[in-house]
Amino acid sequence: MVAITAPSSIEQIPLMRCPKANAGQAAAAIPCVDLSAPGAAAAVADACRSVGFFRATNHGVPAGVADALESRAMAFFALPAQDKVDMSGAARPLGYGSKTIGSNGDVGWLEYLLLSVSSNSVKVSSLPPPLRTALEEYTAAVREVGGRVLELIAEGLGVDRALLRSMVVGREGGDELVRVNHYPPCPLRAPGDCGVTGFGEHTDPQIISVLRSNCTAGLQIKLRDGRWVPVPPDPESFFVNVGDSLQVLTNGRFRSVKHRVVAPEGAQSRLSVIYFGGTAASQRIAPLPQVMRDGEQSLYREFTWGEYKRAAYKTRLGDHRLGPFELRAAASEPAQGADPQPHCSSGTCMPQQQQVAQVY
Ligand SMILES: C=C1C[C@]23C[C@@]1(O)CC[C@H]2[C@@]12CC[C@H](O)[C@@](C)(C(=O)O1)[C@H]2[C@@H]3C(=O)O
Ligand SMILES: O=C(O)CCC(=O)C(=O)O
Ligand SMILES: [Fe+2]
């Protein structure tokens, strides 16, 4: 057993190895879409089909809105651990969390706030008022970006422009979340070619996710050919990813992208804010009839967002959550979900589970 002592509010977490991604390929692999350009709908649909992820520019959100949230959030995370819990409640799953993600044993080198933001009220009573205000302003702005992207996706798919947006934005009983993740600099070093896991590989269960980060790198996405590439940070852009629900709504034409975060090795923290656009619990998640070709069968059995969310929250982060809902082998990925050690070139890495058990 190796004792790891780390400074600051994050004391000890199991060391998990997060293989380094292929930096050389990043820029070319990540589509960039100017949301205000005439061809934006086709470009968004292309990006969702090919990668399931893109960088969005010309989104119309003033820099000050995100900057204000960033500074308020950093001030919050600098508070003593007990104050953060007292102000937000311990994550179950909403609230303040540190090192644990979800309730099924996942850990990462991070602390976070996970909030429900439907109808634009941040439902945590005792957050510092300036943070609450910054969160509400940011949420209103990022929701608009999400809504615009959903309109563009609908247009790109050739379905009614309002169809997807109305499942998420302003939807009665809708399920929108905002997550603020803080990854402090990590003093630990994983052996071989690996970093320390900030947030383990996973797909997002919702329809879409819209992410904004500060200048500190760490996010990686998995391309369709299996390669992991780092996402160069760009605080002026938003990064959009396809969630599991959109994969189903398009009958697999768009694929929810696997992504993960490696903890920062330098002196700077990573701060990311993600808006998750989910729908109402009663909403049926099934391929949109307008996208289906004649005679095309659904790849998934019928379910509602409520059913999927309940099932998803019983899974581990890296599990293939859509697996139990798939009807045909064609739609499936390896049943075990996360690769044991997908791309560690040193060849010395072990499956995460064993690492957790072994290294403390
Ligand atoms: C391990 C888990 C954390 C998560 C719920 C889950 O059981 C599986 C999905 C995870 C995820 C990933 C995307 C979002 O960050 C999140 C809020 C979500 O909706 O699904 C998290 C969940 C969480 O942190 O509670
Ligand atoms: O923090 C990040 O950059 C990504 C986090 C993430 O994927 C998530 O919270 O679901
Ligand atoms: Fe995610």
GROMACS .gro file of C-alpha atoms and ligand atoms in nm:
model
  396
    1MET     CA    1   0.000   0.000   0.000
    2VAL     CA    2   0.127   0.346  -0.087
    3ALA     CA    3   0.023   0.632   0.140
    4ILE     CA    4  -0.067   0.940  -0.059
    5THR     CA    5  -0.096   1.268   0.123
    6ALA     CA    6  -0.208   1.566  -0.075
    7PRO     CA    7  -0.242   1.925   0.034
    8SER     CA    8  -0.562   2.133   0.037
    9SER     CA    9  -0.920   2.022   0.081
   10ILE     CA   10  -0.871   1.713  -0.127
   11GLU     CA   11  -0.674   1.486   0.104
   12GLN     CA   12  -0.660   1.126  -0.006
   13ILE     CA   13  -0.811   0.949  -0.298
   14PRO     CA   14  -0.721   0.619  -0.454
   15LEU     CA   15  -0.468   0.671  -0.730
   16MET     CA   16  -0.615   0.574  -1.061
   17ARG     CA   17  -0.425   0.592  -1.384
   18CYS     CA   18  -0.563   0.790  -1.671
   19PRO     CA   19  -0.363   0.721  -1.988
   20LYS     CA   20  -0.228   1.024  -2.172
   21ALA     CA   21  -0.413   1.107  -2.492
   22ASN     CA   22  -0.270   1.170  -2.834
   23ALA     CA   23  -0.210   1.545  -2.837
   24GLY     CA   24  -0.089   1.557  -3.196
   25GLN     CA   25  -0.431   1.467  -3.331
   26ALA     CA   26  -0.644   1.700  -3.123
   27ALA     CA   27  -0.691   2.008  -3.333
   28ALA     CA   28  -0.787   1.824  -3.648
   29ALA     CA   29  -1.017   1.577  -3.475
   30ILE     CA   30  -1.243   1.821  -3.293
   31PRO     CA   31  -1.497   1.991  -3.516
   32CYS     CA   32  -1.557   2.360  -3.465
   33VAL     CA   33  -1.892   2.515  -3.554
   34ASP     CA   34  -1.970   2.884  -3.584
   35LEU     CA   35  -2.324   2.886  -3.444
   36SER     CA   36  -2.412   3.205  -3.627
   37ALA     CA   37  -2.293   3.091  -3.972
   38PRO     CA   38  -2.545   3.009  -4.246
   39GLY     CA   39  -2.436   2.643  -4.270
   40ALA     CA   40  -2.444   2.585  -3.893
   41ALA     CA   41  -2.726   2.326  -3.894
   42ALA     CA   42  -2.546   2.097  -4.138
   43ALA     CA   43  -2.214   2.147  -3.959
   44VAL     CA   44  -2.365   2.066  -3.618
   45ALA     CA   45  -2.534   1.753  -3.753
   46ASP     CA   46  -2.209   1.644  -3.923
   47ALA     CA   47  -2.013   1.689  -3.601
   48CYS     CA   48  -2.272   1.496  -3.396
   49ARG     CA   49  -2.266   1.214  -3.651
   50SER     CA   50  -1.890   1.187  -3.687
   51VAL     CA   51  -1.757   1.264  -3.338
   52GLY     CA   52  -2.053   1.334  -3.111
   53PHE     CA   53  -1.868   1.642  -2.991
   54PHE     CA   54  -1.781   1.989  -3.118
   55ARG     CA   55  -1.652   2.330  -3.019
   56ALA     CA   56  -1.909   2.605  -3.061
   57THR     CA   57  -1.804   2.962  -3.135
   58ASN     CA   58  -2.009   3.279  -3.191
   59HIS     CA   59  -2.255   3.163  -2.929
   60GLY     CA   60  -2.352   3.509  -2.811
   61VAL     CA   61  -2.277   3.462  -2.441
   62PRO     CA   62  -2.082   3.761  -2.305
   63ALA     CA   63  -1.744   3.656  -2.156
   64GLY     CA   64  -1.835   3.833  -1.831
   65VAL     CA   65  -2.114   3.586  -1.755
   66ALA     CA   66  -1.882   3.284  -1.751
   67ASP     CA   67  -1.597   3.479  -1.589
   68ALA     CA   68  -1.823   3.589  -1.304
   69LEU     CA   69  -1.927   3.231  -1.235
   70GLU     CA   70  -1.568   3.114  -1.258
   71SER     CA   71  -1.448   3.358  -0.994
   72ARG     CA   72  -1.745   3.299  -0.762
   73ALA     CA   73  -1.701   2.923  -0.796
   74MET     CA   74  -1.328   2.941  -0.723
   75ALA     CA   75  -1.404   3.146  -0.410
   76PHE     CA   76  -1.658   2.882  -0.303
   77PHE     CA   77  -1.415   2.593  -0.355
   78ALA     CA   78  -1.152   2.780  -0.149
   79LEU     CA   79  -1.380   2.762   0.157
   80PRO     CA   80  -1.323   2.503   0.432
   81ALA     CA   81  -1.467   2.162   0.339
   82GLN     CA   82  -1.732   2.168   0.613
   83ASP     CA   83  -1.864   2.508   0.500
   84LYS     CA   84  -1.906   2.376   0.146
   85VAL     CA   85  -2.107   2.080   0.272
   86ASP     CA   86  -2.310   2.298   0.507
   87MET     CA   87  -2.398   2.542   0.229
   88SER     CA   88  -2.486   2.288  -0.039
   89GLY     CA   89  -2.558   1.959   0.133
   90ALA     CA   90  -2.348   1.650   0.061
   91ALA     CA   91  -2.401   1.527  -0.297
   92ARG     CA   92  -2.677   1.261  -0.309
   93PRO     CA   93  -2.647   1.308  -0.606
   94LEU     CA   94  -2.717   1.686  -0.590
   95GLY     CA   95  -2.504   1.906  -0.368
   96TYR     CA   96  -2.133   1.933  -0.293
   97GLY     CA   97  -1.913   1.632  -0.358
   98SER     CA   98  -1.546   1.568  -0.313
   99LYS     CA   99  -1.357   1.274  -0.463
  100THR     CA  100  -1.661   1.051  -0.499
  101ILE     CA  101  -1.875   1.061  -0.813
  102GLY     CA  102  -2.222   0.913  -0.794
  103SER     CA  103  -2.299   0.652  -0.534
  104ASN     CA  104  -2.154   0.337  -0.684
  105GLY     CA  105  -1.788   0.361  -0.593
  106ASP     CA  106  -1.644   0.598  -0.855
  107VAL     CA  107  -1.375   0.836  -0.742
  108GLY     CA  108  -1.178   1.116  -0.905
  109TRP     CA  109  -0.936   1.395  -0.828
  110LEU     CA  110  -1.201   1.664  -0.804
  111GLU     CA  111  -1.461   1.841  -0.600
  112TYR     CA  112  -1.788   1.965  -0.745
  113LEU     CA  113  -2.130   2.119  -0.709
  114LEU     CA  114  -2.412   1.938  -0.884
  115LEU     CA  115  -2.735   2.139  -0.907
  116SER     CA  116  -3.080   2.108  -1.053
  117VAL     CA  117  -3.152   2.426  -1.252
  118SER     CA  118  -3.484   2.358  -1.424
  119SER     CA  119  -3.702   2.670  -1.437
  120ASN     CA  120  -3.392   2.871  -1.358
  121SER     CA  121  -3.400   2.840  -0.984
  122VAL     CA  122  -3.090   2.688  -0.832
  123LYS     CA  123  -3.243   2.459  -0.575
  124VAL     CA  124  -2.988   2.487  -0.299
  125SER     CA  125  -3.091   2.722  -0.024
  126SER     CA  126  -2.775   2.846   0.138
  127LEU     CA  127  -2.522   2.904  -0.138
  128PRO     CA  128  -2.341   3.238  -0.105
  129PRO     CA  129  -2.577   3.487  -0.278
  130PRO     CA  130  -2.314   3.612  -0.529
  131LEU     CA  131  -2.250   3.252  -0.637
  132ARG     CA  132  -2.621   3.182  -0.669
  133THR     CA  133  -2.668   3.496  -0.882
  134ALA     CA  134  -2.371   3.405  -1.102
  135LEU     CA  135  -2.508   3.051  -1.142
  136GLU     CA  136  -2.853   3.177  -1.237
  137GLU     CA  137  -2.714   3.423  -1.493
  138TYR     CA  138  -2.486   3.161  -1.639
  139THR     CA  139  -2.763   2.900  -1.652
  140ALA     CA  140  -2.995   3.134  -1.839
  141ALA     CA  141  -2.720   3.200  -2.094
  142VAL     CA  142  -2.599   2.843  -2.140
  143ARG     CA  143  -2.957   2.718  -2.166
  144GLU     CA  144  -2.998   2.947  -2.467
  145VAL     CA  145  -2.685   2.798  -2.624
  146GLY     CA  146  -2.820   2.449  -2.559
  147GLY     CA  147  -3.157   2.548  -2.704
  148ARG     CA  148  -2.998   2.696  -3.014
  149VAL     CA  149  -2.785   2.385  -3.064
  150LEU     CA  150  -3.095   2.165  -3.032
  151GLU     CA  151  -3.271   2.376  -3.297
  152LEU     CA  152  -2.972   2.341  -3.527
  153ILE     CA  153  -2.959   1.967  -3.467
  154ALA     CA  154  -3.331   1.938  -3.549
  155GLU     CA  155  -3.281   2.141  -3.866
  156GLY     CA  156  -2.979   1.928  -3.960
  157LEU     CA  157  -3.185   1.613  -3.909
  158GLY     CA  158  -3.475   1.753  -4.110
  159VAL     CA  159  -3.725   1.743  -3.825
  160ASP     CA  160  -3.941   2.019  -3.680
  161ARG     CA  161  -3.704   2.291  -3.559
  162ALA     CA  162  -3.861   2.318  -3.211
  163LEU     CA  163  -3.894   1.946  -3.143
  164LEU     CA  164  -3.575   1.877  -2.948
  165ARG     CA  165  -3.547   2.217  -2.785
  166SER     CA  166  -3.896   2.188  -2.642
  167MET     CA  167  -3.807   1.857  -2.476
  168VAL     CA  168  -3.549   2.040  -2.266
  169VAL     CA  169  -3.590   2.417  -2.251
  170GLY     CA  170  -3.897   2.540  -2.065
  171ARG     CA  171  -4.024   2.184  -2.050
  172GLU     CA  172  -4.276   2.124  -1.769
  173GLY     CA  173  -4.106   1.890  -1.522
  174GLY     CA  174  -3.782   1.912  -1.725
  175ASP     CA  175  -3.451   1.788  -1.590
  176GLU     CA  176  -3.168   2.032  -1.644
  177LEU     CA  177  -2.855   2.009  -1.428
  178VAL     CA  178  -2.550   2.228  -1.390
  179ARG     CA  179  -2.230   2.081  -1.259
  180VAL     CA  180  -1.929   2.287  -1.153
  181ASN     CA  181  -1.617   2.073  -1.136
  182HIS     CA  182  -1.297   2.187  -0.966
  183TYR     CA  183  -0.982   1.983  -1.029
  184PRO     CA  184  -0.699   2.111  -0.806
  185PRO     CA  185  -0.341   2.064  -0.922
  186CYS     CA  186  -0.251   1.704  -0.855
  187PRO     CA  187   0.078   1.641  -0.678
  188LEU     CA  188   0.056   1.266  -0.743
  189ARG     CA  189   0.232   1.097  -1.031
  190ALA     CA  190   0.098   0.780  -1.186
  191PRO     CA  191   0.357   0.541  -1.322
  192GLY     CA  192   0.420   0.496  -1.692
  193ASP     CA  193   0.250   0.698  -1.955
  194CYS     CA  194  -0.049   0.786  -1.737
  195GLY     CA  195  -0.196   1.076  -1.546
  196VAL     CA  196  -0.428   1.068  -1.246
  197THR     CA  197  -0.799   1.038  -1.319
  198GLY     CA  198  -0.994   1.356  -1.253
  199PHE     CA  199  -1.325   1.225  -1.389
  200GLY     CA  200  -1.329   0.871  -1.529
  201GLU     CA  201  -1.446   0.782  -1.878
  202HIS     CA  202  -1.819   0.790  -1.933
  203THR     CA  203  -2.099   0.909  -2.156
  204ASP     CA  204  -2.358   1.161  -2.037
  205PRO     CA  205  -2.710   1.016  -2.010
  206GLN     CA  206  -2.903   1.331  -2.109
  207ILE     CA  207  -2.983   1.472  -2.454
  208ILE     CA  208  -2.695   1.718  -2.478
  209SER     CA  209  -2.425   1.863  -2.256
  210VAL     CA  210  -2.270   2.207  -2.297
  211LEU     CA  211  -1.934   2.260  -2.128
  212ARG     CA  212  -1.720   2.562  -2.063
  213SER     CA  213  -1.383   2.547  -1.886
  214ASN     CA  214  -1.106   2.778  -1.781
  215CYS     CA  215  -0.765   2.765  -1.951
  216THR     CA  216  -0.651   2.445  -1.781
  217ALA     CA  217  -0.648   2.132  -1.997
  218GLY     CA  218  -0.763   1.784  -1.895
  219LEU     CA  219  -1.071   1.691  -2.096
  220GLN     CA  220  -1.027   1.408  -2.347
  221ILE     CA  221  -1.274   1.252  -2.588
  222LYS     CA  222  -1.278   0.910  -2.751
  223LEU     CA  223  -1.307   0.916  -3.128
  224ARG     CA  224  -1.512   0.662  -3.322
  225ASP     CA  225  -1.190   0.478  -3.416
  226GLY     CA  226  -1.106   0.428  -3.047
  227ARG     CA  227  -0.832   0.693  -3.016
  228TRP     CA  228  -0.843   0.930  -2.719
  229VAL     CA  229  -0.762   1.293  -2.798
  230PRO     CA  230  -0.721   1.587  -2.563
  231VAL     CA  231  -0.957   1.879  -2.602
  232PRO     CA  232  -0.751   2.199  -2.596
  233PRO     CA  233  -0.923   2.430  -2.348
  234ASP     CA  234  -1.083   2.744  -2.484
  235PRO     CA  235  -1.271   2.957  -2.230
  236GLU     CA  236  -1.425   3.159  -2.512
  237SER     CA  237  -1.598   2.860  -2.667
  238PHE     CA  238  -1.852   2.608  -2.550
  239PHE     CA  239  -1.803   2.237  -2.607
  240VAL     CA  240  -2.113   2.038  -2.689
  241ASN     CA  241  -2.152   1.665  -2.658
  242VAL     CA  242  -2.418   1.420  -2.765
  243GLY     CA  243  -2.573   1.235  -2.472
  244ASP     CA  244  -2.716   0.883  -2.462
  245SER     CA  245  -3.073   1.011  -2.504
  246LEU     CA  246  -2.989   1.189  -2.830
  247GLN     CA  247  -2.820   0.873  -2.953
  248VAL     CA  248  -3.152   0.694  -2.907
  249LEU     CA  249  -3.363   0.978  -3.050
  250THR     CA  250  -3.155   0.954  -3.369
  251ASN     CA  251  -3.155   0.573  -3.368
  252GLY     CA  252  -2.777   0.569  -3.339
  253ARG     CA  253  -2.704   0.822  -3.612
  254PHE     CA  254  -2.548   1.043  -3.346
  255ARG     CA  255  -2.336   0.862  -3.088
  256SER     CA  256  -2.292   0.976  -2.729
  257VAL     CA  257  -1.923   1.047  -2.696
  258LYS     CA  258  -1.705   0.889  -2.430
  259HIS     CA  259  -1.503   1.146  -2.243
  260ARG     CA  260  -1.289   1.175  -1.931
  261VAL     CA  261  -1.070   1.423  -1.747
  262VAL     CA  262  -0.709   1.382  -1.641
  263ALA     CA  263  -0.616   1.579  -1.328
  264PRO     CA  264  -0.394   1.887  -1.379
  265GLU     CA  265  -0.025   1.822  -1.331
  266GLY     CA  266   0.090   2.184  -1.337
  267ALA     CA  267   0.018   2.462  -1.092
  268GLN     CA  268  -0.329   2.557  -1.218
  269SER     CA  269  -0.670   2.420  -1.123
  270ARG     CA  270  -0.915   2.318  -1.390
  271LEU     CA  271  -1.263   2.460  -1.346
  272SER     CA  272  -1.537   2.337  -1.575
  273VAL     CA  273  -1.910   2.409  -1.579
  274ILE     CA  274  -2.141   2.170  -1.761
  275TYR     CA  275  -2.507   2.217  -1.844
  276PHE     CA  276  -2.686   1.884  -1.891
  277GLY     CA  277  -3.004   1.913  -2.098
  278GLY     CA  278  -3.236   1.638  -1.982
  279THR     CA  279  -3.608   1.610  -2.040
  280ALA     CA  280  -3.915   1.534  -1.827
  281ALA     CA  281  -3.931   1.198  -1.648
  282SER     CA  282  -4.241   1.100  -1.847
  283GLN     CA  283  -4.086   1.182  -2.188
  284ARG     CA  284  -4.060   0.879  -2.412
  285ILE     CA  285  -3.708   0.837  -2.547
  286ALA     CA  286  -3.739   0.661  -2.881
  287PRO     CA  287  -3.613   0.724  -3.235
  288LEU     CA  288  -3.788   1.025  -3.388
  289PRO     CA  289  -4.020   0.888  -3.659
  290GLN     CA  290  -3.903   1.164  -3.894
  291VAL     CA  291  -3.542   1.041  -3.891
  292MET     CA  292  -3.628   0.678  -3.964
  293ARG     CA  293  -3.603   0.538  -4.315
  294ASP     CA  294  -3.884   0.319  -4.449
  295GLY     CA  295  -3.880  -0.012  -4.267
  296GLU     CA  296  -3.602   0.091  -4.029
  297GLN     CA  297  -3.632  -0.074  -3.687
  298SER     CA  298  -3.553   0.092  -3.357
  299LEU     CA  299  -3.222  -0.021  -3.211
  300TYR     CA  300  -3.365   0.028  -2.862
  301ARG     CA  301  -3.656  -0.091  -2.659
  302GLU     CA  302  -3.894   0.181  -2.547
  303PHE     CA  303  -3.825   0.371  -2.230
  304THR     CA  304  -3.889   0.706  -2.064
  305TRP     CA  305  -3.625   0.949  -1.939
  306GLY     CA  306  -3.737   0.868  -1.583
  307GLU     CA  307  -3.669   0.496  -1.636
  308TYR     CA  308  -3.336   0.558  -1.806
  309LYS     CA  309  -3.217   0.799  -1.539
  310ARG     CA  310  -3.309   0.559  -1.259
  311ALA     CA  311  -3.120   0.279  -1.432
  312ALA     CA  312  -2.823   0.505  -1.517
  313TYR     CA  313  -2.778   0.616  -1.159
  314LYS     CA  314  -2.738   0.251  -1.053
  315THR     CA  315  -2.442   0.208  -1.289
  316ARG     CA  316  -2.071   0.280  -1.251
  317LEU     CA  317  -1.933   0.573  -1.447
  318GLY     CA  318  -1.766   0.367  -1.720
  319ASP     CA  319  -2.052   0.122  -1.774
  320HIS     CA  320  -2.226   0.100  -2.109
  321ARG     CA  321  -2.556   0.237  -1.980
  322LEU     CA  322  -2.754   0.193  -2.300
  323GLY     CA  323  -2.663  -0.177  -2.317
  324PRO     CA  324  -2.973  -0.308  -2.135
  325PHE     CA  325  -3.195  -0.098  -2.364
  326GLU     CA  326  -3.047  -0.221  -2.692
  327LEU     CA  327  -3.243  -0.458  -2.912
  328ARG     CA  328  -2.979  -0.563  -3.160
  329ALA     CA  329  -2.610  -0.652  -3.143
  330ALA     CA  330  -2.541  -0.385  -3.409
  331ALA     CA  331  -2.600  -0.111  -3.156
  332SER     CA  332  -2.388  -0.257  -2.883
  333GLU     CA  333  -2.049  -0.177  -2.741
  334PRO     CA  334  -1.845  -0.412  -2.522
  335ALA     CA  335  -2.070  -0.511  -2.234
  336GLN     CA  336  -1.804  -0.433  -1.972
  337GLY     CA  337  -1.819  -0.061  -2.047
  338ALA     CA  338  -1.486   0.105  -1.970
  339ASP     CA  339  -1.182  -0.056  -2.128
  340PRO     CA  340  -0.973  -0.213  -1.852
  341GLN     CA  341  -0.675  -0.004  -1.965
  342PRO     CA  342  -0.743   0.112  -2.316
  343HIS     CA  343  -0.440   0.305  -2.429
  344CYS     CA  344  -0.164   0.292  -2.176
  345SER     CA  345   0.143   0.257  -2.389
  346SER     CA  346   0.364   0.159  -2.098
  347GLY     CA  347   0.174  -0.168  -2.074
  348THR     CA  348   0.203  -0.161  -1.696
  349CYS     CA  349  -0.136  -0.019  -1.609
  350MET     CA  350  -0.398  -0.223  -1.433
  351PRO     CA  351  -0.776  -0.213  -1.447
  352GLN     CA  352  -0.913   0.072  -1.238
  353GLN     CA  353  -1.091  -0.160  -0.997
  354GLN     CA  354  -0.764  -0.331  -0.904
  355GLN     CA  355  -0.589   0.002  -0.872
  356VAL     CA  356  -0.846   0.128  -0.628
  357ALA     CA  357  -0.804  -0.181  -0.418
  358GLN     CA  358  -0.429  -0.170  -0.435
  359VAL     CA  359  -0.309   0.185  -0.405
  360TYR     CA  360  -0.404   0.409  -0.115
  361LIG     C1  361  -2.143   0.708  -1.141
  361LIG     C2  362  -2.240   0.791  -1.170
  361LIG     C3  363  -2.228   0.941  -1.162
  361LIG     C4  364  -2.342   0.985  -1.252
  361LIG     C5  365  -2.448   0.885  -1.210
  361LIG     C6  366  -2.374   0.755  -1.225
  361LIG     O1  367  -2.431   0.648  -1.155
  361LIG     C7  368  -2.365   0.723  -1.377
  361LIG     C8  369  -2.377   0.852  -1.463
  361LIG     C9  370  -2.300   0.970  -1.401
  361LIG    C10  371  -2.330   1.104  -1.468
  361LIG    C11  372  -2.233   1.142  -1.580
  361LIG    C12  373  -2.277   1.277  -1.640
  361LIG    C13  374  -2.310   1.380  -1.532
  361LIG     O2  375  -2.191   1.429  -1.473
  361LIG    C14  376  -2.399   1.319  -1.421
  361LIG    C15  377  -2.449   1.426  -1.325
  361LIG    C16  378  -2.509   1.242  -1.483
  361LIG     O3  379  -2.623   1.277  -1.506
  361LIG     O4  380  -2.468   1.114  -1.512
  361LIG    C17  381  -2.323   1.205  -1.356
  361LIG    C18  382  -2.389   1.132  -1.239
  361LIG    C19  383  -2.353   1.192  -1.102
  361LIG     O5  384  -2.243   1.248  -1.085
  361LIG     O6  385  -2.433   1.176  -1.010
  362LIG     O1  386  -1.502   1.851  -1.607
  362LIG     C1  387  -1.500   1.825  -1.726
  362LIG     O2  388  -1.429   1.881  -1.807
  362LIG     C2  389  -1.594   1.717  -1.778
  362LIG     C3  390  -1.678   1.659  -1.667
  362LIG     C4  391  -1.785   1.568  -1.716
  362LIG     O3  392  -1.771   1.504  -1.816
  362LIG     C5  393  -1.909   1.558  -1.639
  362LIG     O4  394  -1.922   1.628  -1.536
  362LIG     O5  395  -1.998   1.482  -1.682
  363FE      FE  396  -1.955   1.406  -1.876
   0.00000   0.00000   0.00000
